Short mmCIF file of C-alpha atoms in Angstrom, two decimals:
data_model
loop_
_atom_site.label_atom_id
_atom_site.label_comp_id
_atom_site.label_asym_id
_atom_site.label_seq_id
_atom_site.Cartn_x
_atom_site.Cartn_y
_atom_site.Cartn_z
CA UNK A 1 131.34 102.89 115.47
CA UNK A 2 130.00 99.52 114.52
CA UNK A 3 129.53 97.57 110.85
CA UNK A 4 126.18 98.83 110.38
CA UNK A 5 126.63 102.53 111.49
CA UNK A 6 129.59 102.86 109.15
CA UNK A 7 127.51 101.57 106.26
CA UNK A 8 124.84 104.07 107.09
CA UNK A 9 127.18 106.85 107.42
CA UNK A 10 128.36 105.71 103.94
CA UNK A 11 125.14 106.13 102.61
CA UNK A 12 124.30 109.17 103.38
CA UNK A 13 127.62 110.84 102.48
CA UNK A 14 126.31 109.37 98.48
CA UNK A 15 122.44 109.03 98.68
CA UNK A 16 121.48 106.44 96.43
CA UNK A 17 117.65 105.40 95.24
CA UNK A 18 116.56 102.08 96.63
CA UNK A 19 113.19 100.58 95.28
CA UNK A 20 111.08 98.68 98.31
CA UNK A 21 108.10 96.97 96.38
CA UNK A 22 106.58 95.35 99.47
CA UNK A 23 104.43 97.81 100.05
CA UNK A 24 101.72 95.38 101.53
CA UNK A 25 103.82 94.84 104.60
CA UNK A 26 104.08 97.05 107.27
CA UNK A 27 107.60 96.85 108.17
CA UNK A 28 108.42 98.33 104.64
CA UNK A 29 106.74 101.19 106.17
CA UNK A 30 108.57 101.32 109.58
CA UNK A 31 111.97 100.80 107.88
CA UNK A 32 111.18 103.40 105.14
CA UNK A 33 110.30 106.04 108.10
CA UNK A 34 113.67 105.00 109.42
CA UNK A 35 115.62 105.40 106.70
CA UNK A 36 114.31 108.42 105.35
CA UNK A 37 114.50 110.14 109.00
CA UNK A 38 117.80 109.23 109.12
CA UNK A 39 118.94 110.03 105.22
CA UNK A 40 120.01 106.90 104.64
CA UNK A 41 118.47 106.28 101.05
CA UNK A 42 116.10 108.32 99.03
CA UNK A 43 112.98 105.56 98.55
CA UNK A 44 110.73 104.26 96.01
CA UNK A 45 107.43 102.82 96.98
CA UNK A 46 105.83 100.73 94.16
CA UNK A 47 102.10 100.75 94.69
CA UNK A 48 98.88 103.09 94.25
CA UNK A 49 98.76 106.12 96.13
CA UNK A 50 95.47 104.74 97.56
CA UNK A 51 97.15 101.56 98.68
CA UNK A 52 100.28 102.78 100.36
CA UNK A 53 98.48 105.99 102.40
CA UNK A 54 95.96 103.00 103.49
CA UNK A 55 99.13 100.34 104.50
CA UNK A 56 101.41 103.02 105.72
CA UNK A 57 99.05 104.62 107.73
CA UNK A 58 100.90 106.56 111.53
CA UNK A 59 103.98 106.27 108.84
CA UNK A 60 105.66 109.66 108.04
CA UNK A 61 106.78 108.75 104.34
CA UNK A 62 107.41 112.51 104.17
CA UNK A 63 110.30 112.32 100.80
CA UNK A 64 109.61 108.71 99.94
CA UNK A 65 108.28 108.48 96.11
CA UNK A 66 105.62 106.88 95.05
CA UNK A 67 105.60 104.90 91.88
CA UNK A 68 101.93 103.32 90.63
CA UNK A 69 103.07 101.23 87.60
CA UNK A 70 99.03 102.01 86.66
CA UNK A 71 100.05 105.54 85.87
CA UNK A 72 103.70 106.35 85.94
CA UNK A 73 104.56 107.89 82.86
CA UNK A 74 107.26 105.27 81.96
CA UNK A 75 105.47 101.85 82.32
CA UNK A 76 105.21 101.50 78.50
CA UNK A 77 108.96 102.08 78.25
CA UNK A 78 109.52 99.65 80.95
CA UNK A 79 107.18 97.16 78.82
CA UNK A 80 108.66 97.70 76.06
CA UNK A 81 111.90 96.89 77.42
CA UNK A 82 110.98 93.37 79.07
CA UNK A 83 109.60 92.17 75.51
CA UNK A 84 113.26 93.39 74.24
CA UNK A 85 115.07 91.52 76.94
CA UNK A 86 112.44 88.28 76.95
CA UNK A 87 111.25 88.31 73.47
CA UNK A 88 112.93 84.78 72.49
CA UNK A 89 111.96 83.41 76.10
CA UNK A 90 108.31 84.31 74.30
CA UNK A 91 107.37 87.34 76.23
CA UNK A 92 104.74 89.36 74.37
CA UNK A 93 103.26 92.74 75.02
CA UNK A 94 100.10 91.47 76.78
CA UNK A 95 102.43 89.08 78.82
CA UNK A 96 104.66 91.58 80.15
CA UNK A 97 102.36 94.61 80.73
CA UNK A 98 99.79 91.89 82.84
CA UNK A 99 103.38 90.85 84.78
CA UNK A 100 104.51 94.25 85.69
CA UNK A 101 101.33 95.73 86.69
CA UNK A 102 100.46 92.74 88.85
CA UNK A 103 104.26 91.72 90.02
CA UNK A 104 105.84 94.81 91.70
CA UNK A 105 109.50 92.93 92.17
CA UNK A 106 109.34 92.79 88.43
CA UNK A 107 108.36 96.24 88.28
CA UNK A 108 111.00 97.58 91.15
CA UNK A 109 113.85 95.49 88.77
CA UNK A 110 112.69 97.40 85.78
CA UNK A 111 113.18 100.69 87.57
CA UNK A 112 116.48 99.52 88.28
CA UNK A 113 117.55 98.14 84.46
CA UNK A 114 116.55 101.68 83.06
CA UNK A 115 118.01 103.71 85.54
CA UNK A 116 115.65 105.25 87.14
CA UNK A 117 116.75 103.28 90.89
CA UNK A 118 119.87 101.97 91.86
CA UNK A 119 118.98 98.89 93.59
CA UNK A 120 116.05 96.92 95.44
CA UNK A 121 115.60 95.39 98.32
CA UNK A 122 112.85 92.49 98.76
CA UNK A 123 112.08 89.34 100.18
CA UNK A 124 110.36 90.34 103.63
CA UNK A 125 107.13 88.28 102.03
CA UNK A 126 108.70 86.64 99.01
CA UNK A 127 110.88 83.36 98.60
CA UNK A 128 114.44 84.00 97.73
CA UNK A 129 113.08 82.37 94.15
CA UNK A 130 110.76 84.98 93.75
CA UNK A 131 112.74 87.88 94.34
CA UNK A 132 115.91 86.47 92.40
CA UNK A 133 114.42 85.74 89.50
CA UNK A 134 113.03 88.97 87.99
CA UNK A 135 116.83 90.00 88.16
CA UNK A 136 118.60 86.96 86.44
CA UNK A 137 116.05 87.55 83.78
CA UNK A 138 116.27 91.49 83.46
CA UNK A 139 119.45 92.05 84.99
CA UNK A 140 121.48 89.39 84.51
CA UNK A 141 124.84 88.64 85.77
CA UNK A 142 128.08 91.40 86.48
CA UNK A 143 130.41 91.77 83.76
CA UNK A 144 133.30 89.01 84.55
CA UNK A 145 131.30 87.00 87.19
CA UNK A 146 129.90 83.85 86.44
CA UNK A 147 126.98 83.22 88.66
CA UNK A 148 125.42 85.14 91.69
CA UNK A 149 125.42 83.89 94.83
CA UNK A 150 124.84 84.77 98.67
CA UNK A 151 126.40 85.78 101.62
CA UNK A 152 125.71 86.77 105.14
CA UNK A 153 128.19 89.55 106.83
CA UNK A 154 128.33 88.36 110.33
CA UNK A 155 129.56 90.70 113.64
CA UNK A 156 130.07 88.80 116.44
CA UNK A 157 130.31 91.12 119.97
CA UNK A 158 133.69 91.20 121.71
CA UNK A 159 135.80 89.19 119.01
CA UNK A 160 138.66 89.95 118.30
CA UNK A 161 138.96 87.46 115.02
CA UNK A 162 138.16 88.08 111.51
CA UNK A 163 138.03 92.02 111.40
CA UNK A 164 137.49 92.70 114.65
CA UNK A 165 134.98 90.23 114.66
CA UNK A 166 133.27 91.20 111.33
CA UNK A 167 133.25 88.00 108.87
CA UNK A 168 131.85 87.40 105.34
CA UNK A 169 129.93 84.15 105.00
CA UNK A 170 129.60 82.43 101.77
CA UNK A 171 127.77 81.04 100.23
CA UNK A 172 125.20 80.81 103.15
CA UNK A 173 121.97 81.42 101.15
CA UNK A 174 121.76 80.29 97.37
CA UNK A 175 124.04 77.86 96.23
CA UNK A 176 123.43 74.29 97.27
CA UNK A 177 126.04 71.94 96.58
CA UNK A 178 128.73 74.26 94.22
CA UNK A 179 131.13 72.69 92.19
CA UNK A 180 135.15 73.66 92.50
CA UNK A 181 134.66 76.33 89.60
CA UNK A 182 131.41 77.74 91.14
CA UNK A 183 133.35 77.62 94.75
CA UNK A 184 136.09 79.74 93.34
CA UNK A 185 134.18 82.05 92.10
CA UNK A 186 132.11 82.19 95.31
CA UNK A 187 135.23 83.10 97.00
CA UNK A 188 136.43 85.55 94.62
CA UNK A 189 132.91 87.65 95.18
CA UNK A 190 132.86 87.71 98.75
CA UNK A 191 136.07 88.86 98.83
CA UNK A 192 134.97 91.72 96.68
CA UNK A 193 132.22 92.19 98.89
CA UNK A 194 134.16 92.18 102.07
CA UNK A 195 136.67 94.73 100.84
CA UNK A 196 133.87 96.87 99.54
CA UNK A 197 131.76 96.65 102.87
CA UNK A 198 134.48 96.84 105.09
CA UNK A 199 137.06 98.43 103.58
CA UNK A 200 139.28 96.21 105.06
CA UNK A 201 141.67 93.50 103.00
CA UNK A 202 140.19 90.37 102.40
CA UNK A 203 141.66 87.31 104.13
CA UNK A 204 139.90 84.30 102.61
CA UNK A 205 139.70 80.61 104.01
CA UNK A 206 138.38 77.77 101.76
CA UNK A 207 136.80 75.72 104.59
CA UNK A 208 136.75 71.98 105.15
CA UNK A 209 136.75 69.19 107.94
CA UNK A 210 140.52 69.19 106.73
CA UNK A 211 143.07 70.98 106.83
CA UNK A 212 145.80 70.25 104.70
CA UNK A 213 145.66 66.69 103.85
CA UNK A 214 144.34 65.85 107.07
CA UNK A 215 141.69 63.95 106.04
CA UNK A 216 141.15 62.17 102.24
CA UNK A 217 137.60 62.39 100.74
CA UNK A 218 135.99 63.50 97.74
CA UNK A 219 134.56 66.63 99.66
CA UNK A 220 138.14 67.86 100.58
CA UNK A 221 139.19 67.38 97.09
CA UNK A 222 136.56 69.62 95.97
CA UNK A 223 137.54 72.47 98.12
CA UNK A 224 141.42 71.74 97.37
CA UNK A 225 140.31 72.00 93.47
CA UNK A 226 137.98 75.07 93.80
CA UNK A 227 141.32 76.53 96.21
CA UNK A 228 143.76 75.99 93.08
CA UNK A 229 141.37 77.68 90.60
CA UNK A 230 140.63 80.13 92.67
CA UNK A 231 144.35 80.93 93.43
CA UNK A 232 145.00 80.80 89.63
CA UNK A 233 141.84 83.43 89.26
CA UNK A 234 142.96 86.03 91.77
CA UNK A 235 146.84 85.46 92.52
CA UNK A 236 147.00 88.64 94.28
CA UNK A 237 144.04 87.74 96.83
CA UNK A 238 145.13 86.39 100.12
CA UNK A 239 143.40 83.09 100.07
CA UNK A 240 144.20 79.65 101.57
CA UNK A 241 142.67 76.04 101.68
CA UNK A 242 141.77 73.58 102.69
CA UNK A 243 141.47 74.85 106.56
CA UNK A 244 139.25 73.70 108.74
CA UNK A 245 137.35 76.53 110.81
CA UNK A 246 139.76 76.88 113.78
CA UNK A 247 142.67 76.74 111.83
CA UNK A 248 141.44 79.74 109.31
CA UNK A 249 140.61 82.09 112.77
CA UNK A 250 142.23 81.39 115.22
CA UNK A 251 145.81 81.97 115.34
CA UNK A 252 147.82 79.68 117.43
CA UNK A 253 145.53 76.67 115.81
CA UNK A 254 146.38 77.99 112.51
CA UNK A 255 150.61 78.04 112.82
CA UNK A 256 149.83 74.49 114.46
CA UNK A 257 148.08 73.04 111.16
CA UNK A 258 149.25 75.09 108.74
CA UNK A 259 152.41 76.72 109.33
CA UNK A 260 153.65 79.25 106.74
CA UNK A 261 149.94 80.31 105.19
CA UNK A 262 149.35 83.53 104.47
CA UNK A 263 145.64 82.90 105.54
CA UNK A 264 145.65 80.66 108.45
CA UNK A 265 144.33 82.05 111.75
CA UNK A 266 144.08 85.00 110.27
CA UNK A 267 141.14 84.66 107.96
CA UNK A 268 138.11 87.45 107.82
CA UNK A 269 136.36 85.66 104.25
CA UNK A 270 135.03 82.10 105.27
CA UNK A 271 133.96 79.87 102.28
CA UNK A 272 131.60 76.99 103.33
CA UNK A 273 132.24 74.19 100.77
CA UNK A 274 128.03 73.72 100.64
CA UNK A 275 124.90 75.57 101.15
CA UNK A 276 123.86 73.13 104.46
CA UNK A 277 127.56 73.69 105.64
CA UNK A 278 127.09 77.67 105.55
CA UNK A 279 123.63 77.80 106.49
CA UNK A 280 123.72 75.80 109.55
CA UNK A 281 127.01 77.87 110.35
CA UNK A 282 125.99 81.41 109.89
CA UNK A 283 122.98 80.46 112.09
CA UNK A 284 125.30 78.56 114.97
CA UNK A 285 127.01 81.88 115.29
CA UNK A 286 123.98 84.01 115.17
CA UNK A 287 122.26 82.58 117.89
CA UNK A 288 125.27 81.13 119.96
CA UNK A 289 128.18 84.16 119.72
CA UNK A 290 124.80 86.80 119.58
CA UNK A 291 125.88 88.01 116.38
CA UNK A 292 124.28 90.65 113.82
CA UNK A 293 124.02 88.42 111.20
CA UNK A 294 123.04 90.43 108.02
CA UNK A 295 121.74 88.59 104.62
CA UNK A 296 121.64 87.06 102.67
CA UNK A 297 122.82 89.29 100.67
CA UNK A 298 123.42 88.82 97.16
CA UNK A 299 126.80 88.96 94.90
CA UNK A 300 127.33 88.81 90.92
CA UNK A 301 124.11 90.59 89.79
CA UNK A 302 124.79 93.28 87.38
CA UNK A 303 123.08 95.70 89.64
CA UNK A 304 122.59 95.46 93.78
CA UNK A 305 119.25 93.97 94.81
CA UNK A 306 119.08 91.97 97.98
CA UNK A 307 116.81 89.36 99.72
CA UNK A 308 115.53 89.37 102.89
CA UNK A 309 114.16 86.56 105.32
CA UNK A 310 110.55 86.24 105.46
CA UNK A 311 111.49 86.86 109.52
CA UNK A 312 113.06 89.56 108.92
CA UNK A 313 112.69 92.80 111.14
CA UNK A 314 111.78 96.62 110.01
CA UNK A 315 115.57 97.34 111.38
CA UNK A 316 117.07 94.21 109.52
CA UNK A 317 115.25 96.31 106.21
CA UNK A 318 116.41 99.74 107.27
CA UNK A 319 120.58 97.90 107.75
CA UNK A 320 119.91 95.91 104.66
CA UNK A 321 118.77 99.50 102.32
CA UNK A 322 121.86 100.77 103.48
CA UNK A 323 123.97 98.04 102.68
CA UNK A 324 122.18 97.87 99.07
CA UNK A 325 123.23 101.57 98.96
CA UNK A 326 127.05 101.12 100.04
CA UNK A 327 126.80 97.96 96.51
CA UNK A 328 125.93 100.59 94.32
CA UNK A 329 127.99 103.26 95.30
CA UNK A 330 130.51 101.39 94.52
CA UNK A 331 129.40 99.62 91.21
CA UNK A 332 128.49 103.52 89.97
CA UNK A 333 132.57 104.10 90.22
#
């Protein structure tokens, strides 16, 4: 069974409620038939009644809810909240009932602060901005993490690396140049994520175009730094730097370089010491190795709501639901 059927199977043995607020976008509609066909997720569809039966029309929605922040019962409660929560950034009652009925990622992230979802998924025709900032007003970050960032799980076919060549990327999607402390904590998340996703132990490789003291620059400092903090963070996590990529995966190249790590050759984590660094390789394997590249998803908000790309498929929605629903299983434990 592969990465993504595992999550799904996941999912379904612990249905949770994901919120998809795209409703103006047909592949909402094809991965909501999808999931709920398949049990994956129960579904909330933020929109009129009028609007979705006209957008999803040919879909069978049959289970999905629909949620018309016009009507449902709860808007004022949900208003009343966000002039709670923003009331100092000067959010009035006018302000945030206009914002909620017009702005249905705002809404969708309400549903999820009061309970009544357990995570979102969005981005398919939003920026990464748009979709992340309704949370780190309203939901803020997890207790004991210090920022949110991205990652991309990657499967690459007939690989026998990483975990059976399933990798976390990080951070491949938000943070653009972090510094050591960010780093660690980068690393420290997406080994969380891995071991929830996967199940498997996290292996975790700070990456540079050193390994080791092989080369001297103010970049491999940084990742040498973010390596000792993160070490002094997590001592129990497997975790190793600086490596450069051959030396974290693949074995002989790793007891070559760095003989006697715990991590080297070995590693199923890989932390990119910038955004361009693990953007440009999460994308070299993707299109290269023909890998399922899924992400970015996000890390460090108090509750799981992920971004899609605007390129995204109905079936990158339907794996990225389930993977939303796997998050807050295990955030409800």
């Amino acid at each position: 069974m592969g990465f993504i059927d595992e999550i799904k199977a996941r999912a379904k043995a612990d249905k949770k409620v994901i919120v998809l607020p795209e409703t103006e976008d047909v592949r909402t509609y094809q991965a909501a038939e999808a999931v709920l066909r398949d049990g994956t997720a129960d579904l909330i569809l933020v929109g009129s009644k009028e609007e979705i039966e006209k957008n999803g029309a040919g879909f069978d929605l049959t289970g999905a809810k629909i949620v018309d922040p016009a009507t449902n019962e709860k808007t004022e409660s949900y208003i009343a909240k966000l002039v709670e929560l923003r009331q100092k950034k000067g959010m009035t009652e006018e302000a945030a009932k206009e914002l909620l009925l017009s702005n249905y990622l705002y809404y969708g992230v309400m549903m999820v602060k009061m309970g009544d979802a357990d995570g979102m998924v969005s981005g398919a025709c939003h920026s990464t901005a748009d979709t992340l900032r309704p949370c780190l007003q309203i939901l803020k970050t997890k207790p004991g993490t210090k920022l949110v960032s991205a990652f991309f799980v990657m499967v690459v076919p007939n690989c026998d690396m990483g975990a059976n060549g399933t990798f976390i990327f990080g951070d491949s999607g938000l943070e653009q140049n972090p510094d050591p402390e960010k780093l660690a904590n980068i690393a420290i998340s997406s080994a969380e994520s891995f071991q929830t996703l996967t199940g498997v132990e996290p292996i975790v490789a700070m990456l540079s175009h050193s390994t080791k003291g092989s080369a001297k620059h103010a970049d491999v400092d940084k990742v040498v730094e973010a390596t000792r903090i993160a070490k002094e963070l997590a001592p129990d996590l497997k975790l190793d730097g600086e490596l450069q990529l051959d030396a974290a995966i693949v074995p002989a190249v790793g007891e070559s370089k760095a003989p006697g790590s715990p991590v080297a050759g070995h590693a199923n984590v890989l932390v990119f010491p910038d955004l361009d660094a693990g953007n440009i390789g999460y994308k070299l394997v993707q299109r290269l190795a023909k890998a399922e590249a899924y992400g970015p998803l996000t890390q460090g908000i108090a509750a799981p709501v992920n971004d899609l790309s605007r390129g995204c498929s109905a079936e990158d929605i339907e794996g990225v639901v389930a993977i939303t629903a796997v998050q807050a299983q295990a955030q409800s434990k």
